[in-house]
């Protein structure tokens, strides 16, 4: 009888897998066509509303010559930026190739039927001669940077312009929104600092509405707690021309937290995408990190011969309709125009969804997760996903080696056992690179409930980590 049950279970699982594969092929083929059609639809609407054609990553390459200088772009990264008025080269952050190389049925057909312009710019400096391929939207965004143009603060027609989402445009401060709690005063009155970094399509409320109220008075009298909205999310700036690279995110964290609050040493707590920024921040400031706590770190070591960025994209966005969270990630990652449409419907109208949520639940639940999910722009989400999660895939191994060999702080990793977006294997992958890292797998918790729903217990765990690492030599 038991053998028959096992056979039935295996048959059911195999049938379900085949059904998921077939349904996924049909659904994503339809989405390929839809994204292709939406590409031209948005071009027309953008021209009508904004009086100019907007390039997208479906666009062909073009010459990257501006009136004020030359932008040099390789196949997978921006190498440098030169200007007639600036002789020194300004090194820029890598641009993920996943932004413009996402194979699909429609894209392959269009490539075979349309004649694309592959322009190149050759620049000679003495005896050096280099040729670079240029992608249109990257060039257009960088033209503002090379020309020293002012950041575009006016939201696009498809972005929300409410006070919450666009408050930054009316401020003279070009810094992130930072929520500060705990110990008051400047450095001389503060014994410890903790920096919290949220994940993708979230905000500082992921921490401030869950953990901050649950820390003890003793903790709040000793620790100064910082939770910021990352660039492009929540109440932080959402510049239209930004490429949301790793360097831009790190620079804004330093400019908004480390420098103005004179933070000399700190603990880091990060979730999901925030783990990548946490590792990069720790590597950049190796002598001042007292502890590193990572929740669901997205670390997928690429097999030999695989391109790390493309492998990462396939792992976090597998083009499958099930599980639902993987389906959502696949739409966000593979479809520039479908995801913009969803952003238009959800983010631009987030006040409506918040009202309906409160109405349906009779105002019994707090809507901070809805607010965090909705308060961003498509440009911010699209570029952050590709340039941080996918684009840094080849760098994470180096960051982990640096933490292992050059940082003295302890590393603690938490992961939900039922996480369907970032599997538990990712945390064990981190431990394989940093043997001293301690991995805690939390039963019956997923990507969000690793914190939400167990905030009091997690607050106690964090307090214990900080207590044990307060005397870490830095």
GROMACS .gro file of C-alpha atoms in nm:
model
  474
    1UNK     CA    1   0.000   0.000   0.000
    2UNK     CA    2   0.283   0.238   0.090
    3UNK     CA    3   0.459   0.159  -0.236
    4UNK     CA    4   0.143   0.241  -0.431
    5UNK     CA    5   0.109   0.571  -0.245
    6UNK     CA    6   0.469   0.662  -0.328
    7UNK     CA    7   0.414   0.577  -0.694
    8UNK     CA    8   0.099   0.790  -0.702
    9UNK     CA    9   0.283   1.078  -0.534
   10UNK     CA   10   0.570   1.061  -0.786
   11UNK     CA   11   0.323   1.044  -1.074
   12UNK     CA   12   0.128   1.343  -0.939
   13UNK     CA   13   0.447   1.546  -0.894
   14UNK     CA   14   0.569   1.459  -1.244
   15UNK     CA   15   0.231   1.545  -1.396
   16UNK     CA   16   0.223   1.873  -1.205
   17UNK     CA   17   0.572   1.961  -1.325
   18UNK     CA   18   0.481   1.890  -1.687
   19UNK     CA   19   0.160   2.093  -1.655
   20UNK     CA   20   0.357   2.383  -1.505
   21UNK     CA   21   0.610   2.365  -1.791
   22UNK     CA   22   0.344   2.361  -2.063
   23UNK     CA   23   0.131   2.633  -1.903
   24UNK     CA   24   0.442   2.845  -1.845
   25UNK     CA   25   0.545   2.815  -2.210
   26UNK     CA   26   0.201   2.932  -2.325
   27UNK     CA   27   0.172   3.216  -2.072
   28UNK     CA   28   0.522   3.353  -2.132
   29UNK     CA   29   0.487   3.330  -2.509
   30UNK     CA   30   0.176   3.547  -2.478
   31UNK     CA   31   0.368   3.785  -2.250
   32UNK     CA   32   0.651   3.803  -2.507
   33UNK     CA   33   0.403   3.920  -2.770
   34UNK     CA   34   0.230   4.157  -2.528
   35UNK     CA   35   0.558   4.319  -2.425
   36UNK     CA   36   0.649   4.367  -2.792
   37UNK     CA   37   0.318   4.544  -2.858
   38UNK     CA   38   0.338   4.753  -2.542
   39UNK     CA   39   0.682   4.874  -2.650
   40UNK     CA   40   0.532   5.067  -2.941
   41UNK     CA   41   0.225   5.167  -2.741
   42UNK     CA   42   0.440   5.338  -2.476
   43UNK     CA   43   0.655   5.508  -2.737
   44UNK     CA   44   0.348   5.673  -2.885
   45UNK     CA   45   0.199   5.769  -2.548
   46UNK     CA   46   0.533   5.903  -2.421
   47UNK     CA   47   0.565   6.117  -2.732
   48UNK     CA   48   0.212   6.252  -2.700
   49UNK     CA   49   0.237   6.327  -2.327
   50UNK     CA   50   0.604   6.417  -2.288
   51UNK     CA   51   0.675   6.554  -2.637
   52UNK     CA   52   0.977   6.329  -2.696
   53UNK     CA   53   1.055   5.975  -2.800
   54UNK     CA   54   1.175   5.757  -2.515
   55UNK     CA   55   1.414   5.474  -2.589
   56UNK     CA   56   1.382   5.139  -2.417
   57UNK     CA   57   1.598   4.830  -2.394
   58UNK     CA   58   1.425   4.690  -2.701
   59UNK     CA   59   1.596   4.969  -2.896
   60UNK     CA   60   1.895   4.916  -3.117
   61UNK     CA   61   2.239   5.052  -3.044
   62UNK     CA   62   2.336   5.401  -3.148
   63UNK     CA   63   2.629   5.643  -3.151
   64UNK     CA   64   2.712   5.775  -2.806
   65UNK     CA   65   2.838   6.120  -2.894
   66UNK     CA   66   2.704   6.415  -2.698
   67UNK     CA   67   2.764   6.784  -2.743
   68UNK     CA   68   2.972   6.791  -2.426
   69UNK     CA   69   3.168   6.470  -2.453
   70UNK     CA   70   3.186   6.102  -2.536
   71UNK     CA   71   3.037   5.807  -2.351
   72UNK     CA   72   3.221   5.478  -2.390
   73UNK     CA   73   3.019   5.164  -2.337
   74UNK     CA   74   3.126   4.802  -2.371
   75UNK     CA   75   2.894   4.508  -2.420
   76UNK     CA   76   2.831   4.464  -2.049
   77UNK     CA   77   2.956   4.775  -1.873
   78UNK     CA   78   3.012   5.146  -1.896
   79UNK     CA   79   3.386   5.187  -1.899
   80UNK     CA   80   3.433   5.558  -1.865
   81UNK     CA   81   3.289   5.895  -1.939
   82UNK     CA   82   3.489   6.178  -2.092
   83UNK     CA   83   3.405   6.542  -2.145
   84UNK     CA   84   3.565   6.825  -2.339
   85UNK     CA   85   3.573   7.026  -2.018
   86UNK     CA   86   3.689   6.739  -1.797
   87UNK     CA   87   4.012   6.571  -1.898
   88UNK     CA   88   4.007   6.306  -1.627
   89UNK     CA   89   3.809   5.992  -1.685
   90UNK     CA   90   3.522   5.927  -1.449
   91UNK     CA   91   3.484   5.556  -1.377
   92UNK     CA   92   3.121   5.441  -1.367
   93UNK     CA   93   2.950   5.135  -1.228
   94UNK     CA   94   2.881   4.822  -1.427
   95UNK     CA   95   2.559   4.802  -1.623
   96UNK     CA   96   2.409   4.453  -1.628
   97UNK     CA   97   2.386   4.289  -1.969
   98UNK     CA   98   2.051   4.141  -1.856
   99UNK     CA   99   1.898   4.482  -1.924
  100UNK     CA  100   1.924   4.431  -2.298
  101UNK     CA  101   1.991   4.060  -2.353
  102UNK     CA  102   1.682   3.866  -2.250
  103UNK     CA  103   1.609   3.605  -2.516
  104UNK     CA  104   1.247   3.534  -2.604
  105UNK     CA  105   1.055   3.399  -2.902
  106UNK     CA  106   0.948   3.744  -3.018
  107UNK     CA  107   1.291   3.902  -2.969
  108UNK     CA  108   1.459   3.632  -3.174
  109UNK     CA  109   1.205   3.671  -3.455
  110UNK     CA  110   1.235   4.050  -3.449
  111UNK     CA  111   1.614   4.026  -3.465
  112UNK     CA  112   1.592   3.814  -3.777
  113UNK     CA  113   1.345   4.042  -3.952
  114UNK     CA  114   1.456   4.388  -3.847
  115UNK     CA  115   1.783   4.548  -3.950
  116UNK     CA  116   1.939   4.687  -3.634
  117UNK     CA  117   2.199   4.959  -3.633
  118UNK     CA  118   2.512   4.852  -3.450
  119UNK     CA  119   2.704   5.174  -3.422
  120UNK     CA  120   3.040   5.204  -3.260
  121UNK     CA  121   3.244   5.489  -3.127
  122UNK     CA  122   3.618   5.480  -3.164
  123UNK     CA  123   3.818   5.705  -2.938
  124UNK     CA  124   4.194   5.748  -2.962
  125UNK     CA  125   4.401   5.870  -2.672
  126UNK     CA  126   4.768   5.861  -2.775
  127UNK     CA  127   4.834   5.507  -2.894
  128UNK     CA  128   4.520   5.356  -2.742
  129UNK     CA  129   4.223   5.276  -2.965
  130UNK     CA  130   3.901   5.118  -2.834
  131UNK     CA  131   3.563   5.031  -2.989
  132UNK     CA  132   3.242   5.016  -2.788
  133UNK     CA  133   2.885   4.910  -2.855
  134UNK     CA  134   2.622   5.145  -2.717
  135UNK     CA  135   2.267   5.083  -2.599
  136UNK     CA  136   2.021   5.369  -2.649
  137UNK     CA  137   1.854   5.412  -2.307
  138UNK     CA  138   2.188   5.387  -2.127
  139UNK     CA  139   2.330   5.660  -2.349
  140UNK     CA  140   2.028   5.887  -2.302
  141UNK     CA  141   2.043   5.858  -1.924
  142UNK     CA  142   2.416   5.928  -1.923
  143UNK     CA  143   2.383   6.233  -2.145
  144UNK     CA  144   2.230   6.414  -1.849
  145UNK     CA  145   2.522   6.307  -1.629
  146UNK     CA  146   2.796   6.402  -1.873
  147UNK     CA  147   2.636   6.735  -1.952
  148UNK     CA  148   2.587   6.817  -1.587
  149UNK     CA  149   2.212   6.849  -1.632
  150UNK     CA  150   1.994   6.883  -1.326
  151UNK     CA  151   1.818   6.573  -1.200
  152UNK     CA  152   1.464   6.535  -1.332
  153UNK     CA  153   1.236   6.579  -1.033
  154UNK     CA  154   0.910   6.589  -1.227
  155UNK     CA  155   0.757   6.240  -1.228
  156UNK     CA  156   0.672   6.078  -1.558
  157UNK     CA  157   0.308   6.050  -1.655
  158UNK     CA  158   0.301   5.682  -1.558
  159UNK     CA  159   0.451   5.746  -1.210
  160UNK     CA  160   0.270   5.853  -0.895
  161UNK     CA  161   0.300   6.221  -0.800
  162UNK     CA  162   0.149   6.206  -0.450
  163UNK     CA  163   0.318   6.370  -0.151
  164UNK     CA  164   0.454   6.039  -0.022
  165UNK     CA  165   0.614   5.930  -0.348
  166UNK     CA  166   0.728   6.271  -0.471
  167UNK     CA  167   0.803   6.468  -0.154
  168UNK     CA  168   1.176   6.453  -0.230
  169UNK     CA  169   1.138   6.672  -0.541
  170UNK     CA  170   1.034   6.970  -0.324
  171UNK     CA  171   1.330   6.935  -0.091
  172UNK     CA  172   1.667   7.100  -0.136
  173UNK     CA  173   1.833   6.794   0.021
  174UNK     CA  174   1.950   6.528  -0.223
  175UNK     CA  175   1.958   6.241   0.024
  176UNK     CA  176   1.763   5.931   0.121
  177UNK     CA  177   1.468   5.931   0.359
  178UNK     CA  178   1.612   5.801   0.688
  179UNK     CA  179   1.416   5.694   0.995
  180UNK     CA  180   1.629   5.726   1.308
  181UNK     CA  181   1.529   5.564   1.637
  182UNK     CA  182   1.694   5.465   1.962
  183UNK     CA  183   1.978   5.653   2.130
  184UNK     CA  184   1.971   6.027   2.076
  185UNK     CA  185   2.250   6.269   2.006
  186UNK     CA  186   2.566   6.255   1.801
  187UNK     CA  187   2.861   6.017   1.820
  188UNK     CA  188   2.984   6.105   2.171
  189UNK     CA  189   2.648   6.003   2.323
  190UNK     CA  190   2.597   5.687   2.119
  191UNK     CA  191   2.760   5.356   2.203
  192UNK     CA  192   2.644   5.156   1.900
  193UNK     CA  193   2.493   5.210   1.553
  194UNK     CA  194   2.281   4.971   1.349
  195UNK     CA  195   2.201   5.015   0.978
  196UNK     CA  196   1.895   4.833   0.839
  197UNK     CA  197   1.874   4.778   0.461
  198UNK     CA  198   1.544   4.660   0.313
  199UNK     CA  199   1.489   4.435   0.013
  200UNK     CA  200   1.354   4.479  -0.338
  201UNK     CA  201   1.027   4.674  -0.378
  202UNK     CA  202   1.008   4.752  -0.008
  203UNK     CA  203   1.088   5.041   0.224
  204UNK     CA  204   1.215   5.131   0.569
  205UNK     CA  205   0.874   5.045   0.713
  206UNK     CA  206   0.967   4.678   0.674
  207UNK     CA  207   1.184   4.742   0.980
  208UNK     CA  208   1.025   5.040   1.154
  209UNK     CA  209   0.677   4.884   1.173
  210UNK     CA  210   0.799   4.543   1.286
  211UNK     CA  211   1.130   4.543   1.475
  212UNK     CA  212   1.169   4.897   1.603
  213UNK     CA  213   0.865   4.886   1.836
  214UNK     CA  214   0.987   4.553   1.976
  215UNK     CA  215   1.337   4.649   2.083
  216UNK     CA  216   1.377   4.688   2.458
  217UNK     CA  217   1.431   5.021   2.628
  218UNK     CA  218   1.783   4.911   2.717
  219UNK     CA  219   1.858   4.855   2.349
  220UNK     CA  220   1.712   5.187   2.243
  221UNK     CA  221   1.913   5.369   2.507
  222UNK     CA  222   2.237   5.220   2.376
  223UNK     CA  223   2.187   5.169   2.003
  224UNK     CA  224   2.112   5.426   1.737
  225UNK     CA  225   1.892   5.258   1.474
  226UNK     CA  226   1.892   5.371   1.110
  227UNK     CA  227   1.640   5.248   0.851
  228UNK     CA  228   1.646   5.423   0.515
  229UNK     CA  229   1.436   5.401   0.201
  230UNK     CA  230   1.677   5.298  -0.073
  231UNK     CA  231   1.724   5.520  -0.377
  232UNK     CA  232   1.409   5.497  -0.591
  233UNK     CA  233   1.186   5.353  -0.319
  234UNK     CA  234   0.953   5.481  -0.048
  235UNK     CA  235   1.007   5.851   0.028
  236UNK     CA  236   1.359   5.865  -0.113
  237UNK     CA  237   1.456   6.041  -0.439
  238UNK     CA  238   1.351   5.870  -0.760
  239UNK     CA  239   1.553   6.046  -1.033
  240UNK     CA  240   1.435   5.959  -1.383
  241UNK     CA  241   1.781   5.954  -1.538
  242UNK     CA  242   1.943   5.733  -1.274
  243UNK     CA  243   2.067   5.387  -1.371
  244UNK     CA  244   2.040   5.277  -1.004
  245UNK     CA  245   2.380   5.113  -1.002
  246UNK     CA  246   2.558   4.967  -0.703
  247UNK     CA  247   2.776   5.275  -0.678
  248UNK     CA  248   2.475   5.509  -0.676
  249UNK     CA  249   2.304   5.310  -0.400
  250UNK     CA  250   2.617   5.295  -0.184
  251UNK     CA  251   2.699   5.662  -0.237
  252UNK     CA  252   2.350   5.760  -0.122
  253UNK     CA  253   2.373   5.543   0.192
  254UNK     CA  254   2.705   5.702   0.281
  255UNK     CA  255   2.580   6.051   0.200
  256UNK     CA  256   2.253   6.007   0.392
  257UNK     CA  257   2.360   5.802   0.694
  258UNK     CA  258   2.733   5.760   0.752
  259UNK     CA  259   2.841   6.117   0.686
  260UNK     CA  260   2.563   6.337   0.833
  261UNK     CA  261   2.526   6.124   1.148
  262UNK     CA  262   2.903   6.076   1.187
  263UNK     CA  263   2.873   5.699   1.204
  264UNK     CA  264   3.218   5.559   1.282
  265UNK     CA  265   3.127   5.193   1.335
  266UNK     CA  266   2.808   4.997   1.286
  267UNK     CA  267   2.620   4.667   1.276
  268UNK     CA  268   2.432   4.581   0.955
  269UNK     CA  269   2.097   4.402   0.921
  270UNK     CA  270   1.985   4.339   0.561
  271UNK     CA  271   1.709   4.152   0.380
  272UNK     CA  272   1.718   3.994   0.032
  273UNK     CA  273   1.849   4.252  -0.220
  274UNK     CA  274   1.970   4.453   0.078
  275UNK     CA  275   2.219   4.173   0.152
  276UNK     CA  276   2.409   4.257  -0.168
  277UNK     CA  277   2.432   4.623  -0.065
  278UNK     CA  278   2.529   4.517   0.288
  279UNK     CA  279   2.818   4.304   0.161
  280UNK     CA  280   2.937   4.582  -0.071
  281UNK     CA  281   2.913   4.837   0.212
  282UNK     CA  282   3.102   4.607   0.450
  283UNK     CA  283   3.378   4.549   0.193
  284UNK     CA  284   3.403   4.923   0.131
  285UNK     CA  285   3.430   4.993   0.507
  286UNK     CA  286   3.597   4.676   0.637
  287UNK     CA  287   3.739   4.821   0.955
  288UNK     CA  288   3.417   4.955   1.104
  289UNK     CA  289   3.161   4.674   1.065
  290UNK     CA  290   3.087   4.511   1.402
  291UNK     CA  291   2.840   4.242   1.289
  292UNK     CA  292   2.671   4.137   0.967
  293UNK     CA  293   2.320   3.987   0.976
  294UNK     CA  294   2.182   3.869   0.641
  295UNK     CA  295   1.825   3.755   0.578
  296UNK     CA  296   1.765   3.543   0.264
  297UNK     CA  297   2.083   3.647   0.077
  298UNK     CA  298   2.044   3.588  -0.300
  299UNK     CA  299   2.372   3.405  -0.368
  300UNK     CA  300   2.367   3.155  -0.655
  301UNK     CA  301   2.722   3.054  -0.753
  302UNK     CA  302   2.731   3.028  -1.132
  303UNK     CA  303   2.841   2.689  -1.271
  304UNK     CA  304   3.168   2.684  -1.461
  305UNK     CA  305   3.122   2.826  -1.810
  306UNK     CA  306   2.796   3.006  -1.722
  307UNK     CA  307   2.768   3.385  -1.735
  308UNK     CA  308   2.692   3.490  -1.377
  309UNK     CA  309   2.443   3.767  -1.462
  310UNK     CA  310   2.234   3.549  -1.695
  311UNK     CA  311   2.246   3.256  -1.454
  312UNK     CA  312   2.125   3.477  -1.169
  313UNK     CA  313   1.838   3.607  -1.382
  314UNK     CA  314   1.724   3.255  -1.465
  315UNK     CA  315   1.739   3.148  -1.100
  316UNK     CA  316   1.541   3.437  -0.951
  317UNK     CA  317   1.310   3.471  -1.255
  318UNK     CA  318   1.265   3.119  -1.397
  319UNK     CA  319   0.975   3.206  -1.632
  320UNK     CA  320   0.735   2.977  -1.448
  321UNK     CA  321   0.375   3.047  -1.349
  322UNK     CA  322   0.417   2.859  -1.022
  323UNK     CA  323   0.505   2.935  -0.749
  324UNK     CA  324   0.329   3.271  -0.764
  325UNK     CA  325   0.624   3.466  -0.622
  326UNK     CA  326   0.848   3.327  -0.900
  327UNK     CA  327   0.586   3.428  -1.157
  328UNK     CA  328   0.587   3.784  -1.023
  329UNK     CA  329   0.967   3.795  -1.024
  330UNK     CA  330   0.974   3.669  -1.383
  331UNK     CA  331   0.738   3.942  -1.503
  332UNK     CA  332   0.939   4.209  -1.320
  333UNK     CA  333   1.269   4.084  -1.462
  334UNK     CA  334   1.192   3.977  -1.819
  335UNK     CA  335   0.932   4.228  -1.935
  336UNK     CA  336   1.021   4.595  -1.938
  337UNK     CA  337   0.683   4.714  -2.068
  338UNK     CA  338   0.452   4.463  -1.899
  339UNK     CA  339   0.615   4.547  -1.567
  340UNK     CA  340   0.577   4.918  -1.642
  341UNK     CA  341   0.206   4.859  -1.702
  342UNK     CA  342   0.171   4.676  -1.372
  343UNK     CA  343   0.361   4.957  -1.200
  344UNK     CA  344   0.126   5.210  -1.359
  345UNK     CA  345  -0.180   5.021  -1.235
  346UNK     CA  346  -0.051   4.947  -0.887
  347UNK     CA  347   0.196   5.221  -0.793
  348UNK     CA  348   0.026   5.517  -0.955
  349UNK     CA  349  -0.298   5.414  -0.786
  350UNK     CA  350  -0.155   5.292  -0.456
  351UNK     CA  351  -0.381   5.521  -0.255
  352UNK     CA  352  -0.681   5.339  -0.400
  353UNK     CA  353  -0.537   4.996  -0.312
  354UNK     CA  354  -0.454   5.110   0.040
  355UNK     CA  355  -0.812   5.239   0.081
  356UNK     CA  356  -0.960   4.913  -0.050
  357UNK     CA  357  -0.734   4.708   0.177
  358UNK     CA  358  -0.850   4.903   0.481
  359UNK     CA  359  -1.212   4.883   0.365
  360UNK     CA  360  -1.209   4.507   0.306
  361UNK     CA  361  -1.033   4.436   0.635
  362UNK     CA  362  -1.240   4.697   0.823
  363UNK     CA  363  -0.913   4.875   0.903
  364UNK     CA  364  -0.797   4.578   1.111
  365UNK     CA  365  -0.452   4.553   0.953
  366UNK     CA  366  -0.173   4.802   0.899
  367UNK     CA  367  -0.094   4.865   0.536
  368UNK     CA  368   0.282   4.931   0.564
  369UNK     CA  369   0.365   4.634   0.341
  370UNK     CA  370   0.129   4.765   0.072
  371UNK     CA  371   0.282   5.110   0.101
  372UNK     CA  372   0.634   4.973   0.073
  373UNK     CA  373   0.540   4.760  -0.226
  374UNK     CA  374   0.373   5.046  -0.413
  375UNK     CA  375   0.593   5.350  -0.346
  376UNK     CA  376   0.850   5.325  -0.623
  377UNK     CA  377   0.887   5.399  -0.993
  378UNK     CA  378   0.923   5.148  -1.272
  379UNK     CA  379   1.256   5.299  -1.368
  380UNK     CA  380   1.390   5.247  -1.015
  381UNK     CA  381   1.262   4.891  -0.980
  382UNK     CA  382   1.370   4.786  -1.330
  383UNK     CA  383   1.726   4.914  -1.304
  384UNK     CA  384   1.777   4.812  -0.941
  385UNK     CA  385   1.665   4.458  -1.014
  386UNK     CA  386   1.898   4.420  -1.312
  387UNK     CA  387   2.198   4.629  -1.203
  388UNK     CA  388   2.204   4.512  -0.841
  389UNK     CA  389   2.056   4.161  -0.819
  390UNK     CA  390   2.164   4.037  -1.163
  391UNK     CA  391   2.450   4.274  -1.238
  392UNK     CA  392   2.647   4.202  -0.920
  393UNK     CA  393   2.620   3.823  -0.952
  394UNK     CA  394   2.982   3.803  -1.059
  395UNK     CA  395   3.095   4.023  -0.769
  396UNK     CA  396   2.932   3.856  -0.470
  397UNK     CA  397   3.188   3.578  -0.453
  398UNK     CA  398   3.462   3.839  -0.424
  399UNK     CA  399   3.269   4.024  -0.154
  400UNK     CA  400   3.228   3.702   0.046
  401UNK     CA  401   3.600   3.628   0.013
  402UNK     CA  402   3.675   3.978   0.145
  403UNK     CA  403   3.443   3.927   0.441
  404UNK     CA  404   3.604   3.591   0.512
  405UNK     CA  405   3.964   3.707   0.488
  406UNK     CA  406   3.965   4.074   0.584
  407UNK     CA  407   3.669   4.140   0.815
  408UNK     CA  408   3.675   4.030   1.177
  409UNK     CA  409   3.302   4.065   1.241
  410UNK     CA  410   3.075   3.767   1.296
  411UNK     CA  411   2.827   3.680   1.022
  412UNK     CA  412   2.478   3.549   1.098
  413UNK     CA  413   2.237   3.432   0.828
  414UNK     CA  414   1.862   3.378   0.867
  415UNK     CA  415   1.645   3.203   0.610
  416UNK     CA  416   1.281   3.098   0.598
  417UNK     CA  417   1.240   2.725   0.541
  418UNK     CA  418   0.945   2.788   0.304
  419UNK     CA  419   1.108   3.068   0.101
  420UNK     CA  420   1.008   3.002  -0.263
  421UNK     CA  421   1.185   3.305  -0.409
  422UNK     CA  422   1.533   3.268  -0.259
  423UNK     CA  423   1.584   2.901  -0.161
  424UNK     CA  424   1.757   2.798   0.161
  425UNK     CA  425   2.053   2.670  -0.042
  426UNK     CA  426   2.159   3.036  -0.091
  427UNK     CA  427   2.234   3.076   0.280
  428UNK     CA  428   2.435   2.755   0.284
  429UNK     CA  429   2.620   2.883  -0.023
  430UNK     CA  430   2.718   3.187   0.185
  431UNK     CA  431   2.834   2.961   0.467
  432UNK     CA  432   3.046   2.758   0.224
  433UNK     CA  433   3.233   3.081   0.139
  434UNK     CA  434   3.243   3.211   0.499
  435UNK     CA  435   3.281   2.905   0.726
  436UNK     CA  436   3.239   3.114   1.042
  437UNK     CA  437   2.892   3.228   0.928
  438UNK     CA  438   2.610   3.086   1.139
  439UNK     CA  439   2.298   2.983   0.944
  440UNK     CA  440   1.957   2.978   1.114
  441UNK     CA  441   1.677   2.817   0.913
  442UNK     CA  442   1.340   2.922   1.055
  443UNK     CA  443   1.066   2.663   1.018
  444UNK     CA  444   0.735   2.746   0.848
  445UNK     CA  445   0.853   3.095   0.743
  446UNK     CA  446   0.897   3.238   0.394
  447UNK     CA  447   1.065   3.537   0.232
  448UNK     CA  448   0.852   3.793   0.420
  449UNK     CA  449   0.741   3.609   0.733
  450UNK     CA  450   1.105   3.556   0.826
  451UNK     CA  451   1.048   3.897   0.991
  452UNK     CA  452   0.678   3.984   0.965
  453UNK     CA  453   0.487   3.779   1.222
  454UNK     CA  454   0.791   3.690   1.430
  455UNK     CA  455   0.921   4.040   1.492
  456UNK     CA  456   0.938   4.011   1.870
  457UNK     CA  457   1.143   3.690   1.858
  458UNK     CA  458   1.367   3.830   1.587
  459UNK     CA  459   1.423   4.150   1.786
  460UNK     CA  460   1.552   3.938   2.076
  461UNK     CA  461   1.780   3.745   1.839
  462UNK     CA  462   1.926   4.065   1.699
  463UNK     CA  463   1.986   4.209   2.046
  464UNK     CA  464   2.178   3.895   2.138
  465UNK     CA  465   2.387   3.918   1.820
  466UNK     CA  466   2.476   4.283   1.886
  467UNK     CA  467   2.553   4.214   2.252
  468UNK     CA  468   2.792   3.933   2.159
  469UNK     CA  469   2.961   4.142   1.890
  470UNK     CA  470   2.980   4.478   2.069
  471UNK     CA  471   3.331   4.404   2.183
  472UNK     CA  472   3.447   4.285   1.841
  473UNK     CA  473   3.780   4.441   1.760
  474UNK     CA  474   3.757   4.693   1.481
   0.00000   0.00000   0.00000
